XYZ file of C-alpha atoms in Angstrom:
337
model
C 53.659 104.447 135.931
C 54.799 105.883 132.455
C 57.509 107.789 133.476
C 58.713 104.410 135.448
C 58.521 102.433 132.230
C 59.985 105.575 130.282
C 63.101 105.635 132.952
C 63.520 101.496 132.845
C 63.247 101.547 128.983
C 66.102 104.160 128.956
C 67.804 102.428 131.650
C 67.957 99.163 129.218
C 68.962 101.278 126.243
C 71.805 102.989 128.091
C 73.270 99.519 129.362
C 72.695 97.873 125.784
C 75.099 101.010 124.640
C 77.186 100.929 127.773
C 78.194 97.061 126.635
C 78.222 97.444 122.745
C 81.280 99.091 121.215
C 81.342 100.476 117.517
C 84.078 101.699 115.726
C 84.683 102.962 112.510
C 88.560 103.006 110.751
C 89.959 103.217 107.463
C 91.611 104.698 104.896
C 91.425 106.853 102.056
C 94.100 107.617 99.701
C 94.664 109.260 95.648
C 97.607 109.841 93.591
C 98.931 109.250 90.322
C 99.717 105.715 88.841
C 101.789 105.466 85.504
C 101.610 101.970 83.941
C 104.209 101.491 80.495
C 101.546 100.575 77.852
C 98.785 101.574 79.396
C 96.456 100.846 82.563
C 94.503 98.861 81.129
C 94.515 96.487 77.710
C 93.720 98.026 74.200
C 90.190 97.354 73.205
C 89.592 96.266 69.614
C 86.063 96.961 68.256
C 83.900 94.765 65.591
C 85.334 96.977 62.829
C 88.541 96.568 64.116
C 88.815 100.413 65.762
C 91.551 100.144 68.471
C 91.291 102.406 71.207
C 94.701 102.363 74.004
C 94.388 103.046 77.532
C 96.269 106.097 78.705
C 99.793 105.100 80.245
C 98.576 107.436 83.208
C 95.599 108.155 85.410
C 94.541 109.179 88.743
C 93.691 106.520 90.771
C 91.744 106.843 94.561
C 90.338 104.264 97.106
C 88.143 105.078 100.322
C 87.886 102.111 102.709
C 86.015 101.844 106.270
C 85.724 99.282 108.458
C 82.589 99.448 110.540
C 83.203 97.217 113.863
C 80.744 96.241 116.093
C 81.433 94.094 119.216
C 80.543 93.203 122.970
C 81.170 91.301 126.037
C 79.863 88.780 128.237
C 79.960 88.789 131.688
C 82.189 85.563 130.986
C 84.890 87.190 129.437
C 83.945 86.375 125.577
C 83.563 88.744 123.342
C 81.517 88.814 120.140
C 81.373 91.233 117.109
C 81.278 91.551 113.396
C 82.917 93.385 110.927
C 81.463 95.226 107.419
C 83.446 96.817 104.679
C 82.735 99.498 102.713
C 84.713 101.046 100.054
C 85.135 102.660 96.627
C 87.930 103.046 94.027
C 87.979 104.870 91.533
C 86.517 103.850 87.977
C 83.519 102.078 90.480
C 79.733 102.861 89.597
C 79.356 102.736 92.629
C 80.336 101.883 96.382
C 80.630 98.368 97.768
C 79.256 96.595 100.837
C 81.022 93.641 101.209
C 79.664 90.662 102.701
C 80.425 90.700 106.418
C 81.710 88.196 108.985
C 80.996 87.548 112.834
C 83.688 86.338 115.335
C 83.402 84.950 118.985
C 87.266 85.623 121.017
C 87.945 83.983 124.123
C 91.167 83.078 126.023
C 93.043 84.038 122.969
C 91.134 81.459 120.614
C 89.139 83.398 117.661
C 86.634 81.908 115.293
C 85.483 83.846 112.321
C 82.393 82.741 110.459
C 81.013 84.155 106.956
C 82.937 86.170 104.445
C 86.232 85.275 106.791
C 89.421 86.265 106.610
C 91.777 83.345 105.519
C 94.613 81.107 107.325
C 97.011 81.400 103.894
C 96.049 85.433 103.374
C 96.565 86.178 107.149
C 100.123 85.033 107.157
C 102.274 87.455 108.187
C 105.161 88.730 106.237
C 103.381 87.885 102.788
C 103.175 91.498 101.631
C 106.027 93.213 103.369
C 107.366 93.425 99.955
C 104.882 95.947 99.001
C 106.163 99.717 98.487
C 104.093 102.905 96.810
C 101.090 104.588 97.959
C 98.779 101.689 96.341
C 100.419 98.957 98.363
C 101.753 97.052 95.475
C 104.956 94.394 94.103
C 105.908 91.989 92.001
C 107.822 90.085 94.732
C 103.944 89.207 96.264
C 102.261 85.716 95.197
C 101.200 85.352 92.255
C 98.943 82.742 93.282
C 95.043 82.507 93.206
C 93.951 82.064 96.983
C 90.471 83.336 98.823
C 90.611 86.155 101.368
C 88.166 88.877 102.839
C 85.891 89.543 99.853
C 85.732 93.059 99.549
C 83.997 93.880 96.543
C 81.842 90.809 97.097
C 81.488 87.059 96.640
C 83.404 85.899 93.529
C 81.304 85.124 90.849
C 80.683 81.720 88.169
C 79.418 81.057 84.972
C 76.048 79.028 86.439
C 75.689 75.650 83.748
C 72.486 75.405 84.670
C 71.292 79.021 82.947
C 73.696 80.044 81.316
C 74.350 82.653 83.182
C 77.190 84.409 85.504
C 76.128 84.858 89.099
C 77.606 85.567 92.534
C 78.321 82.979 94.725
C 75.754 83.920 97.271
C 76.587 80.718 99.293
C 80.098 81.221 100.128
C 80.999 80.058 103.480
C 84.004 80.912 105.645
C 85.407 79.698 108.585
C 88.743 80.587 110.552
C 90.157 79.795 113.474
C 92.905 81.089 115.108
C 94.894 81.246 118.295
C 97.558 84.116 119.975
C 100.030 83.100 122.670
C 103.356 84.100 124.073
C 104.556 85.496 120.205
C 103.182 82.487 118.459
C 99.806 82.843 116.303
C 98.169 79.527 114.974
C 95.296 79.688 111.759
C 93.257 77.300 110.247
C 90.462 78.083 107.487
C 88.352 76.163 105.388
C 86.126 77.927 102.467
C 83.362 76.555 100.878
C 82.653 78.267 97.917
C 78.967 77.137 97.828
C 77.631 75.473 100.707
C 74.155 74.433 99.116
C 74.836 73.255 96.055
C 78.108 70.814 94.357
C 79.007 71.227 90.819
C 76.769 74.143 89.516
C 80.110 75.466 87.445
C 83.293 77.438 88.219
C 85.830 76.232 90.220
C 83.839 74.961 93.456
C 86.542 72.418 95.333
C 86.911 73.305 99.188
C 89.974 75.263 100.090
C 91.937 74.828 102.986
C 94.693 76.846 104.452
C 96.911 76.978 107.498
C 99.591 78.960 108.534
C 101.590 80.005 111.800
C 104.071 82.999 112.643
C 106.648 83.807 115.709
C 107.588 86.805 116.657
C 110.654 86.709 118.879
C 111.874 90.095 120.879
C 110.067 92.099 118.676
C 112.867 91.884 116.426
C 113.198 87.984 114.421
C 109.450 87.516 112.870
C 109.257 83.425 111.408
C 105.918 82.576 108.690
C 104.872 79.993 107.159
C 101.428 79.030 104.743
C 99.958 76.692 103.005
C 96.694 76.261 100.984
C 95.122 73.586 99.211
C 92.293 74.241 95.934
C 93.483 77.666 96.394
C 90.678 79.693 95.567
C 88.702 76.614 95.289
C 90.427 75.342 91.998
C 91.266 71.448 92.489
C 95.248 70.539 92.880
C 95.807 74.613 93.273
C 98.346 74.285 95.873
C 100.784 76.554 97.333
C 103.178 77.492 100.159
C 104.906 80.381 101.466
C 107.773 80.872 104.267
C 109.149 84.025 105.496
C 111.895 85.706 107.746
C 112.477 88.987 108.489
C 114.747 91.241 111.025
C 113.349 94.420 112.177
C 116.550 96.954 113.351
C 113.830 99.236 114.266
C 109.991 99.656 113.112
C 111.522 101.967 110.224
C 114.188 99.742 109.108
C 114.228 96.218 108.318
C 115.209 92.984 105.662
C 113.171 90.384 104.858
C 113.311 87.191 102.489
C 110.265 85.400 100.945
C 109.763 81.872 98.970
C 106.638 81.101 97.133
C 105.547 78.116 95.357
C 102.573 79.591 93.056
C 100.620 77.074 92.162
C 98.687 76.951 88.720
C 96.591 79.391 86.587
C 93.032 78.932 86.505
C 93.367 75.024 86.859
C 94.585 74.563 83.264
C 98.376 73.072 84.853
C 100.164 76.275 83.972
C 102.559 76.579 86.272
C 103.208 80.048 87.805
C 106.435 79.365 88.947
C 108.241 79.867 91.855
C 109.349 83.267 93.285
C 111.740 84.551 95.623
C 111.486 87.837 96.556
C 114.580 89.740 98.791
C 113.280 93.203 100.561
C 114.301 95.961 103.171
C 113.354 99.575 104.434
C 115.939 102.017 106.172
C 114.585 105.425 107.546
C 117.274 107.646 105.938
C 115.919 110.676 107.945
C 113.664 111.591 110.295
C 110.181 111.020 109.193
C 111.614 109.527 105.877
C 112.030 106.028 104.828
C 113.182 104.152 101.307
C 111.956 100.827 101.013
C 112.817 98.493 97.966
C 112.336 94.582 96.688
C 113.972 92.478 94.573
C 112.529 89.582 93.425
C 112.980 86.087 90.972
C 110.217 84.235 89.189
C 110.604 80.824 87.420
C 107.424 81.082 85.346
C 107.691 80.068 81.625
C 105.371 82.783 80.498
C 107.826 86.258 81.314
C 109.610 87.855 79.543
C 112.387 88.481 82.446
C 112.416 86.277 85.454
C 113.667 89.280 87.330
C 110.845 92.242 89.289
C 112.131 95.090 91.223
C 111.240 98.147 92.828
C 112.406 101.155 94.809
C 110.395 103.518 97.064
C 109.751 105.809 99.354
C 107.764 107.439 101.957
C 107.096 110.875 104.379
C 105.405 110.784 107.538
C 102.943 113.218 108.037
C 101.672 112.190 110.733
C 98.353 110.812 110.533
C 99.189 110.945 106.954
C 101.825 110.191 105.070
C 103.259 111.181 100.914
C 104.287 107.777 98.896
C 105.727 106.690 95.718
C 107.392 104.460 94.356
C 109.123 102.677 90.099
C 108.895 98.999 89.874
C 109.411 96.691 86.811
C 108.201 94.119 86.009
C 108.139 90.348 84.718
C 107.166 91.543 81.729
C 109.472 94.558 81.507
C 107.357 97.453 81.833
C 107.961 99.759 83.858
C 104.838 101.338 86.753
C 105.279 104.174 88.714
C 103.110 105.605 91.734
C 103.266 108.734 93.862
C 100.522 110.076 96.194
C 99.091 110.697 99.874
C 97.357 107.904 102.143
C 95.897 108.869 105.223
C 94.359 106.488 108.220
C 91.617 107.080 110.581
């Protein structure tokens, strides 16, 4: 009799595992980042002592995704995703709040810290060029997304006191067919309580992207309270034309929105970019972009870049300047698993 139940208990076990799939990918990359002025802003002590950042540092990130999903006999399949990661200067590593996600027929529904209709667009950060992902041609927007290093925080006016918003809620929807993809998201910043301080309105965001012969790629966004700060609304459209997957040209149109709900207007920005692979293995990549924003000093951002595939891996860099006219520079390695 025990080594029956022994054999069905392991029997159960070895069909939970059989059904449940969990996967862990990432990244991890480290380099050098220069930033004109310094990397971060001077800081001025009470007897007016001012200490300057260093203009360059070494900067890393490790990221993994932990997965877990699994199927019904019906064809649906449920999972959940968890982030952890660390960048350099952290005290310590982050767990970000995770999300669960029921897919069927093409229709997905993400609940909890959710990724977001206006963040998922594609082509909003093609732009981007350097080992550390970065450009002046992105948004400059404030718009929710995947939290990873936790639930944005609020200076409570009840106590005083700054907390996490614990009771952020997230919901997207979305929908694949034939090329097309369809999102919808709504975020409640805190689903328990109205008007405890910060900037607590609803956002909601929608987009939709067509992909046509792998080639012609069509996007367009929109968000309202972005990041959950009232009248904080933007938009973004897209095309690009992909020669190849190493070489393509892309432009971008975003209407900003404001700054921290105080009616300063971040402008709009147009942002022209393209990659060719110039050898094997070897591709420049480059942006040029045009801001209408009161505050900069130059209305014009640019950038040129470059990469090597190692294979698995791959060596970056890249100069960009910006609206303000410093100049950053990046070079490093970045390699996925």
């Amino acid at each position: 009799m025990k080594k029956a139940l022994i054999a069905s208990t392991a029997l159960v076990l070895t069909a939970g595992i059989a059904a449940a799939d969990v996967t862990i990918s990432g990244y991890g990359r480290t380099g050098v980042l220069y930033q004109e002025d310094g990397v971060r802003g001077a800081i001025v002590t009470d007897d007016g002592d001012v200490y300057t950042a260093s203009e360059a540092i070494v900067q890393s990130r490790l990221r993994m995704n932990i997965d877990a999903t699994t199927s019904t006999d019906q064809g649906v399949d449920f999972g959940g995703r968890i982030r952890i990661q660390w960048d350099q200067g952290d005290d310590e590593t982050t767990v970000a709040p995770g999300y669960v996600y029921v897919t069927a027929s093409g229709l997905t529904v993400e609940i909890g810290n959710s990724n977001t209709a206006y963040d998922s667009a594609a082509l909003l950060y093609n732009s981007e060029i350097g080992v550390y992902s970065r450009s002046f041609g992105n948004s400059r927007g404030d718009f929710f997304a995947f939290n990873t290093d936790g639930y944005p925080s609020y200076d409570n006016t009840v106590d005083l006191t700054n907390q996490r918003r614990n009771d952020y809620m997230g919901v997207m929807v979305k929908y694949a067919v034939a090329g097309v993809n369809l999102r919808a998201s709504v975020v409640d910043p805190d689903q328990v309580y109205d008007g405890l301080g910060g900037d607590d309105e609803k956002e909601y965001s929608v987009s939709a992207d067509y992909v046509w012969n792998d080639s012609v790629t069509l996007s367009a966004a929109y968000v309202k309270n972005g990041a959950g700060i009232d009248d904080n609304d933007q938009y973004f459209v897209g095309a690009e034309y992909a020669f190849n997957d190493k070489t393509d040209i892309g432009l971008l149109y975003f209407d900003n929105g404001e700054v921290l709900g105080d009616d300063s207007d971040l402008g709009k920005t147009i942002t022209l970019y393209g990659s060719y692979e110039v050898a094997p293995l070897t591709t420049i990549n480059g942006y040029v972009a045009n801001n209408s924003a009161d505050s900069n000093e130059t209305d014009n951002a640019f950038g040129i870049g470059g990469s090597y595939d190692l294979g698995g891996a791959m060596l970056a860099g890249s100069v960009q300047r910006g609206y303000n006219e410093n100049i950053t520079a990046d070079m490093g390695v970045q390699f996925n698993f």
